Short mmCIF file of N, CA and C in Angstrom, two decimals:
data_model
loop_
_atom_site.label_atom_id
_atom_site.label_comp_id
_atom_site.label_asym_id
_atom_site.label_seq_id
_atom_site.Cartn_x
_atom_site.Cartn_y
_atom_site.Cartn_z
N UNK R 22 81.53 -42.92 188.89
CA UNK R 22 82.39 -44.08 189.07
C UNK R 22 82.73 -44.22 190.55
N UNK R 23 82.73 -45.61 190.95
CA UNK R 23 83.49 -45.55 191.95
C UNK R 23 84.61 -46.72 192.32
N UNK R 24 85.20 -46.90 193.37
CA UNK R 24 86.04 -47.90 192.89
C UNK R 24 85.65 -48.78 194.70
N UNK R 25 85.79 -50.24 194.31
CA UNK R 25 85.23 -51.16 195.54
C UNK R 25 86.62 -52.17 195.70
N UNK R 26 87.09 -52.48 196.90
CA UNK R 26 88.29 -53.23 197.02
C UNK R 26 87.49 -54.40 197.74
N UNK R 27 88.42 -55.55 197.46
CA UNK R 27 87.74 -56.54 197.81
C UNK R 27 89.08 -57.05 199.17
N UNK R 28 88.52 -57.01 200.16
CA UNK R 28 89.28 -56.85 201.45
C UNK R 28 90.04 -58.29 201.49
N UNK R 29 89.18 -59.72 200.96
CA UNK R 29 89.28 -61.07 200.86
C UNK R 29 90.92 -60.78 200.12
N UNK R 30 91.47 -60.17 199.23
CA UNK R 30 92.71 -60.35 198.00
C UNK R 30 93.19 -59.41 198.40
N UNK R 31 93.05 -58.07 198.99
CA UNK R 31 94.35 -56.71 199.67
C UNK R 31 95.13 -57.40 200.77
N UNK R 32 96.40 -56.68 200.40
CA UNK R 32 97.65 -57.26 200.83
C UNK R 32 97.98 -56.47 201.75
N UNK R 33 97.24 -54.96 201.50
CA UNK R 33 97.99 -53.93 201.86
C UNK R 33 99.24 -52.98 201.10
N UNK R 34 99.47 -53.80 200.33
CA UNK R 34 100.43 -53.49 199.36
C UNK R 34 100.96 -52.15 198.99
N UNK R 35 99.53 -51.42 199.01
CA UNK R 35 99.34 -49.49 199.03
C UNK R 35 100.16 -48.80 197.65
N UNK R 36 100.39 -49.51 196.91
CA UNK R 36 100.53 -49.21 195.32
C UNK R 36 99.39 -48.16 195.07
N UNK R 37 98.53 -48.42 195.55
CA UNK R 37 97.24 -47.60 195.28
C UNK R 37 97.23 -46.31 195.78
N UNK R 38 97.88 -45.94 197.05
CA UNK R 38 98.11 -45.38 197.90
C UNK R 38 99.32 -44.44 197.24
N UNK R 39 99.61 -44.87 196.75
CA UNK R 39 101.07 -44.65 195.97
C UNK R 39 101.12 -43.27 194.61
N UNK R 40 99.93 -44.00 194.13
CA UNK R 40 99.35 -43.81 193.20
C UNK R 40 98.72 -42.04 193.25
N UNK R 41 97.57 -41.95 194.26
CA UNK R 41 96.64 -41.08 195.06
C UNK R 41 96.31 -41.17 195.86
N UNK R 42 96.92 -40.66 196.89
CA UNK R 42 96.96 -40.80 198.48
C UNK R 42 95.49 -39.78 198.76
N UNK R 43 95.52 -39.02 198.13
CA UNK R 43 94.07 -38.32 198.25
C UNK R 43 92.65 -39.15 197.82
N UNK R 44 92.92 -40.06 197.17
CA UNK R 44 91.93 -41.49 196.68
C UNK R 44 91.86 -42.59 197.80
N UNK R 45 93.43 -43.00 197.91
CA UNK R 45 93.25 -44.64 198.66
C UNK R 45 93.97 -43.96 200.00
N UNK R 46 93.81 -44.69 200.87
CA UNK R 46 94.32 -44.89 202.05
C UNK R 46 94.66 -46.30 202.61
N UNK R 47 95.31 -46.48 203.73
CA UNK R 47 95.00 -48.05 204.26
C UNK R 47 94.34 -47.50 205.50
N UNK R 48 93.72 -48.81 206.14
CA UNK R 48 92.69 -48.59 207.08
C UNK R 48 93.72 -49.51 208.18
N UNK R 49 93.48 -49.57 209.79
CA UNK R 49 93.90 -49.87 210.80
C UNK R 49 94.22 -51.46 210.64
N UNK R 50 93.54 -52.01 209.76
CA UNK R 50 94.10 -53.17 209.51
C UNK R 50 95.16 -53.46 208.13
N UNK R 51 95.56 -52.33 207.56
CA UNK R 51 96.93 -52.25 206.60
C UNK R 51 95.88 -52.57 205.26
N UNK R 52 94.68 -52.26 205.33
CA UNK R 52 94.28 -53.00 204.16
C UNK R 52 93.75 -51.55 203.64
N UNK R 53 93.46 -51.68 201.72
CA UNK R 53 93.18 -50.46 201.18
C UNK R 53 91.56 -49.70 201.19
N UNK R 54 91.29 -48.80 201.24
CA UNK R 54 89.93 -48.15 201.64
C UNK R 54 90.01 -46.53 200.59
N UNK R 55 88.90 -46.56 199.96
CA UNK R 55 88.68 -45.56 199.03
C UNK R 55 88.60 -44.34 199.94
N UNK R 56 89.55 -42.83 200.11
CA UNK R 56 88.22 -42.00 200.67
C UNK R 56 87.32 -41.17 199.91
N UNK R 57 87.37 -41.32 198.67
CA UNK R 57 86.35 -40.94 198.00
C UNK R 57 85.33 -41.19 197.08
N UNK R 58 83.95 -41.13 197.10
CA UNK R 58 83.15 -42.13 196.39
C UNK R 58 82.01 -40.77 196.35
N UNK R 59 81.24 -40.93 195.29
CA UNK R 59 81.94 -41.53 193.74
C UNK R 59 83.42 -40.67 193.72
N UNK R 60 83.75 -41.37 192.71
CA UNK R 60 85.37 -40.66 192.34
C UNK R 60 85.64 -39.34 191.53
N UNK R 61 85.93 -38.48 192.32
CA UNK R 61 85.73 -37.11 191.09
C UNK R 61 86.37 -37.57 189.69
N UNK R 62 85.49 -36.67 189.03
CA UNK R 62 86.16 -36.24 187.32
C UNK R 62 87.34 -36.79 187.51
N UNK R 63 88.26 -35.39 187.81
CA UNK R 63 89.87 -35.48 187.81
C UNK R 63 90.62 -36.38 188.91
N UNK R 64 90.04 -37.07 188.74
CA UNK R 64 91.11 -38.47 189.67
C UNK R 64 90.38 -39.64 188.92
N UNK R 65 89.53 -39.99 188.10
CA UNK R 65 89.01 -41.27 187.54
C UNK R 65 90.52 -41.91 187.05
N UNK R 66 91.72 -41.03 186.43
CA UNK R 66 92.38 -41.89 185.48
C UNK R 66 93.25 -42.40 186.50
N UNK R 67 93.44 -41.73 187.51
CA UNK R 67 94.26 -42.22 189.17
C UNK R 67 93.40 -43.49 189.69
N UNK R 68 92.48 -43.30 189.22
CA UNK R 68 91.55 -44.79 190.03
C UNK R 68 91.89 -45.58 188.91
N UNK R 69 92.02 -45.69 187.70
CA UNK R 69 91.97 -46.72 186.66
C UNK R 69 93.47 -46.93 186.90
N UNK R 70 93.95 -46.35 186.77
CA UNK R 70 95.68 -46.76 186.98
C UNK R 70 95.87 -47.51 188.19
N UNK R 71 95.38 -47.79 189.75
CA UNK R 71 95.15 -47.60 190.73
C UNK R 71 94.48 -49.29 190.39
N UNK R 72 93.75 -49.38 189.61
CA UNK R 72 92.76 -51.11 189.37
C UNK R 72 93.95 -51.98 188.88
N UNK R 73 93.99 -51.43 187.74
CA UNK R 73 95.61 -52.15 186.58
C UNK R 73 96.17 -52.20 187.46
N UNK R 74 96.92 -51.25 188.02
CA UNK R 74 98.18 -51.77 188.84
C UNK R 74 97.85 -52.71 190.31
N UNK R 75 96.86 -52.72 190.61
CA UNK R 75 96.71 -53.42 191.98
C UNK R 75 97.66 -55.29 191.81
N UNK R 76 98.60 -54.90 192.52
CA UNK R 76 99.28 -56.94 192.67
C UNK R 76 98.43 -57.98 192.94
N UNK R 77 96.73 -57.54 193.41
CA UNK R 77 96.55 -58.57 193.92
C UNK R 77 94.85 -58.58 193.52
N UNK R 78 94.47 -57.34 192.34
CA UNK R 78 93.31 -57.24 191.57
C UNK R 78 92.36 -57.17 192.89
N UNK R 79 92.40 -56.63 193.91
CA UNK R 79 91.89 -56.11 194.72
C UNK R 79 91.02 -55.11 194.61
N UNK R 80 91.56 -54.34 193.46
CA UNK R 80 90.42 -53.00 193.01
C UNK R 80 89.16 -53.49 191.96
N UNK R 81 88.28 -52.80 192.09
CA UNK R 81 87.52 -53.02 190.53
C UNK R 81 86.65 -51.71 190.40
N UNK R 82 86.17 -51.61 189.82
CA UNK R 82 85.60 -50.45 189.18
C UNK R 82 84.16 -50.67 189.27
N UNK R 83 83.42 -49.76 190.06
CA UNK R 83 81.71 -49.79 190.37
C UNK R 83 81.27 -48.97 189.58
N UNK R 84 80.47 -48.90 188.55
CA UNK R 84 80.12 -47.75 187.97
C UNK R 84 78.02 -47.65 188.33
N UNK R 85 78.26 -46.33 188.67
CA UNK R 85 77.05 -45.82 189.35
C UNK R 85 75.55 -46.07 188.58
#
């Protein structure tokens, strides 16, 4: 799995970030950036929680 943000709809918002800071980060422009791909095992349900909760459906789910 991996997870793809669509830069066009991030707010920056960092809910995601919030979520698993070891997953999301924001990047120099406040916007959200995966650092890990594919997404281990034990953080998939942090990335799915991480899609749902996004304010601005910014996340989606790539599956490999």
């Amino acid at each position: 799995m991996r997870v793809e943000v669509d830069l066009d709809r991030c707010e920056g918002n960092a809910i995601c970030v919030g979520i698993d800071p070891d997953l999301f980060d924001l990047n120099d422009d406040e916007q959200a950036e995966v650092k890990l791909a594919p997404i281990p095992a034990d953080r998939q349900a942090h990335a799915e929680q991480a899609i749902a909760e996004c304010p601005r459906a910014a996340l989606r789910r790539a599956d490999d």
